[in-house]
C-alpha angles and dihedrals in degrees: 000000000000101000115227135208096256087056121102110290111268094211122048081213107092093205089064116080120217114275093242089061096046108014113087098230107046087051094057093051093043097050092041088061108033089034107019096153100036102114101241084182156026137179130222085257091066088259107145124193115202126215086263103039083043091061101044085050095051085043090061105055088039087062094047088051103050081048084063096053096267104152135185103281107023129126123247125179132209121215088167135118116247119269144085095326090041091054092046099050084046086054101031096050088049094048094070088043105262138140121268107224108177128181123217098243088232099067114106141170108340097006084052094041088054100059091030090064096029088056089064084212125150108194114044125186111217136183109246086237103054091043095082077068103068096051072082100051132061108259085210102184101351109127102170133030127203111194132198127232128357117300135108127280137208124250100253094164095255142097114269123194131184127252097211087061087049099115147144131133092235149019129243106247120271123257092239134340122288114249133215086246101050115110112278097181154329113244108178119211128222096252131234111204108015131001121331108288121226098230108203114232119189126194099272093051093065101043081053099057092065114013140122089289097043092041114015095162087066110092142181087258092056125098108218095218091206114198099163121093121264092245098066121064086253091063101035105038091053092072097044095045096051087037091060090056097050082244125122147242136207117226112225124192088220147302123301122173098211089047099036103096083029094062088036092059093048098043082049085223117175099196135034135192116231139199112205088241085054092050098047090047088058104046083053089057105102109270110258131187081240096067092100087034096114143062100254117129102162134056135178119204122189105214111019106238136199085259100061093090092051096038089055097057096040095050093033096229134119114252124211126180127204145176126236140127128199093284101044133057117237094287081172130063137155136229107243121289099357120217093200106103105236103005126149086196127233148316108277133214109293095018129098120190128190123192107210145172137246086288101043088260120152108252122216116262118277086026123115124258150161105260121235127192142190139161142232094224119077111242087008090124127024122326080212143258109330110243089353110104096161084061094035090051080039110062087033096060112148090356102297135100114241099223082196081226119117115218138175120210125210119220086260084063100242112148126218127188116237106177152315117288088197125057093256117140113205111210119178100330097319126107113218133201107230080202097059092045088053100045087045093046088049100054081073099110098231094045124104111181140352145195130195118219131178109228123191114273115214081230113048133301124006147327116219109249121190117194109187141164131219130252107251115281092015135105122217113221107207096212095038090053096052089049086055089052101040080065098048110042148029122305086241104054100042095121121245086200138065129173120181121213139184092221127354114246107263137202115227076267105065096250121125117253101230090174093070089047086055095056092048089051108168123357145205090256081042106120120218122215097195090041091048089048102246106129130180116247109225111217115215126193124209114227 
């Protein structure tokens, strides 16, 4: 029998929501039975899936799945493009009870190797075009690959089966229910001091991060218009949370200025999710009597730029602005179209928030400091780093969670984010490991040493600037050294930027002073990629 909302409370813990109102399966199965005909979501073709066809659809591959060994509890992991077969692993995988484990589809040799073997999963599914990839990486425990659509395949020594013959009307019963605080999924963040790090995300993470605390102006009659992959918290979490609501989203390949109201108006989406970079692109797109032509209300815009008061009235919606990263759950939101310049708004219901010092002392208000977070209900942030204890001990120290992110806070009680404690560079929407850039950048054979800076972007955000310095007796090229690196990382963290140096600035303790680099931002002997004309080619996957 599919539990409802008005049946006895699962959990004697107030603060825990039934399964059936925050646990995958039990939603599809819900929704499928009280609103079976009620569209939870449509593609950027015009397809719509309603709750019913939805579930049949996520049945099916379940069952194929099980019949490949897939167990609750196991780890699977999702080299695979957004998009109809991306939605439905992400459901499908969930649905038995096992963990969701997706790969950004940039990643590529070291950076690939590192969260294939960190996931712990044996079986992976894995876009034909993107397999050729892990014949350079190290499979670590992988045993079995699906893989989605029609294209060749490398012999990698291992059976391969194909999602579109994943089938079966039904599922063989779970072992035991699965509960609010089991592992949803693995999202792995860019990392800012070592290799990318696999946050654990349970069930009730991801219904807090955007619930009816965390976003009480989403309700069951909004359509979520996701433009994010399904590998990052703003592609995945869309889906669950309206989900959650019995509401809908529209999946969307990826962002495009001239088509975005277009694509609003046909999805018929009432809310939309921003970067500061999307917003400023639109409001430089010619004005048009079409600009209120649509059905969005709502509007969320990260940060919150200059342009948010004058985007509002042009496109007639109500903008509102948060903080939150892959292993919190939005502990900051905004009233509707804020008036203070830079907020990020305030703590919301169910959140508490401290600003400290080094030393996890409270600073004076007003004062900057790094911002940690916790919440009042259990499993309601990260269950920690997958096989990572020392990061894990780490960002809990002293029972909060160390956000990295330094804030200050005014005596209203409205946060702004000042800067990154941690070395990270955000380009684009994408968070990057200087870590990662310097160890790719030096595995250039005439380079030296490296440092990864973020420089200011006439956008939003950041560009990606690399100072480095020769081996002796060696000359770096620019545009030779770029070329290296397009073939060796992801198109978003190829720098635009290089700066050559006889030797980089030190502290009495060897380590580079990257804030000096950052002063000096970019320089007159600074080359620049785009200026030079060579450009990245983004590569874009079809679902």
């Amino acid at each position: 029998m599919i539990v409802t909302e008005s049946s006895p409370r699962d959990f004697t813990d107030p603060r825990i929501p039934n399964r059936n109102a925050c646990v995958l399966h039990y939603l599809i199965d819900r929704w499928a039975t009280e609103r079976p005909d009620k569209t939870h979501v449509i593609f950027e073709d015009g397809e719509e899936w309603s709750f019913t066809e939805l579930r049949r659809r996520v049945i099916a591959k379940a069952a194929g799945l099980q019949k490949l060994g897939v167990k609750q509890g196991d780890f699977v992991a999702a080299f695979i493009p957004s998009g109809r077969d991306g939605l439905l692993a992400f459901y499908a995988i969930n649905y038995l009870g096992a963990v969701f484990v997706p790969f950004n589809t940039a990643y590529r040799g070291n950076l690939l190797a590192h969260v294939v073997r960190n996931s712990g999963a044996k079986l992976m599914i894995v876009h034909p075009d993107l397999a050729p990839r892990l014949a350079e990486a190290e499979l670590a425990e992988i045993e079995q690959l699906v893989v989605t659509t029609s294209g060749a395949v490398p012999d990698l020594g291992m059976p391969v089966s194909r999602f579109d013959d994943l089938a079966g009307d039904s599922v063989e019963p779970l072992g035991r229910p699965i509960e609010p605080w089991d592992i949803q999924s693995i999202i792995y963040t860019s990392g800012t001091t070592g290799p990318s790090k696999g946050v654990l995300s349970s069930y009730l993470h991801m219904f807090s991060n955007a619930g009816p605390e965390s976003w009480p102006m989403v309700g069951e009659d909004d359509r979520y218009m996701c433009v994010a992959p399904i590998f990052h918290i703003g592609g995945m979490g869309p889906p669950f949370v309206m989900l959650a609501r019995g509401a809908s989203v529209a999946l969307i390949e990826s962002f495009s200025t001239e088509q975005f109201w277009h694509i609003a108006r046909k999805t018929q989406s009432t809310m939309v999710f921003l970067l500061g970079v999307m917003a400023t692109f639109l409001m430089k797109r010619p004005a048009s009597p079409e600009d209120r032509n649509h059905s969005v209300r709502t509007a969320f815009m990260v940060p919150l730029t200059e342009v948010a008061p004058a985007f509002a009235e042009r496109f007639g919606i109500d903008i509102y602005t948060i903080f939150n990263m892959t292993e919190i759950s939005s502990p900051i939101v905004s009233e509707a179209n804020p008036t203070k310049r830079g907020t990020c708004g305030k703590v919301r219901p169910g959140a508490e928030v401290r600003l400290v010092d080094a030393n996890d002392c409270e600073v004076p208000v007003g004062s900057i400091g790094e911002m940690l977070v916790r919440c009042d209900r259990p499993f309601a942030m990260n269950s920690g780093y997958n096989r990572d204890p020392e990061a894990t001990a780490k960002a809990w120290a002293n029972g909060w969670f160390h956000t990295g992110d330094a804030f200050r806070c005014d005596e209203d009680g409205y946060y702004y984010f000042v800067d990154r404690v941690k070395d990270a560079i955000r380009r684009r929407g994408e968070n990057i490991s200087s870590f990662e850039v310097e160890v790719e950048v030096c595995a250039h054979p005439d380079v030296r040493e490296c440092a990864a800076i973020a420089v200011p972007s006439e956008f939003s955000e950041d560009e990606v600037m690399v100072v480095v310095a020769p081996v002796p007796g060696k000359t770096i090229n620019h545009e030779e050294l770029a070329t290296f690196l397009m073939g060796t990382m992801p198109y978003f963290m190829v720098p635009r930027y290089i700066r050559i140096m006889d030797e980089l600035p030190k502290t009495p303790s060897a380590k580079v002073l990257k804030t000096d680099l950052r002063l000096q931002a970019v320089t007159a002997d600074t080359w620049d990629r785009e200026k030079a004309g060579l450009r990245v080619r983004r590569e874009v996957f079809a679902g």
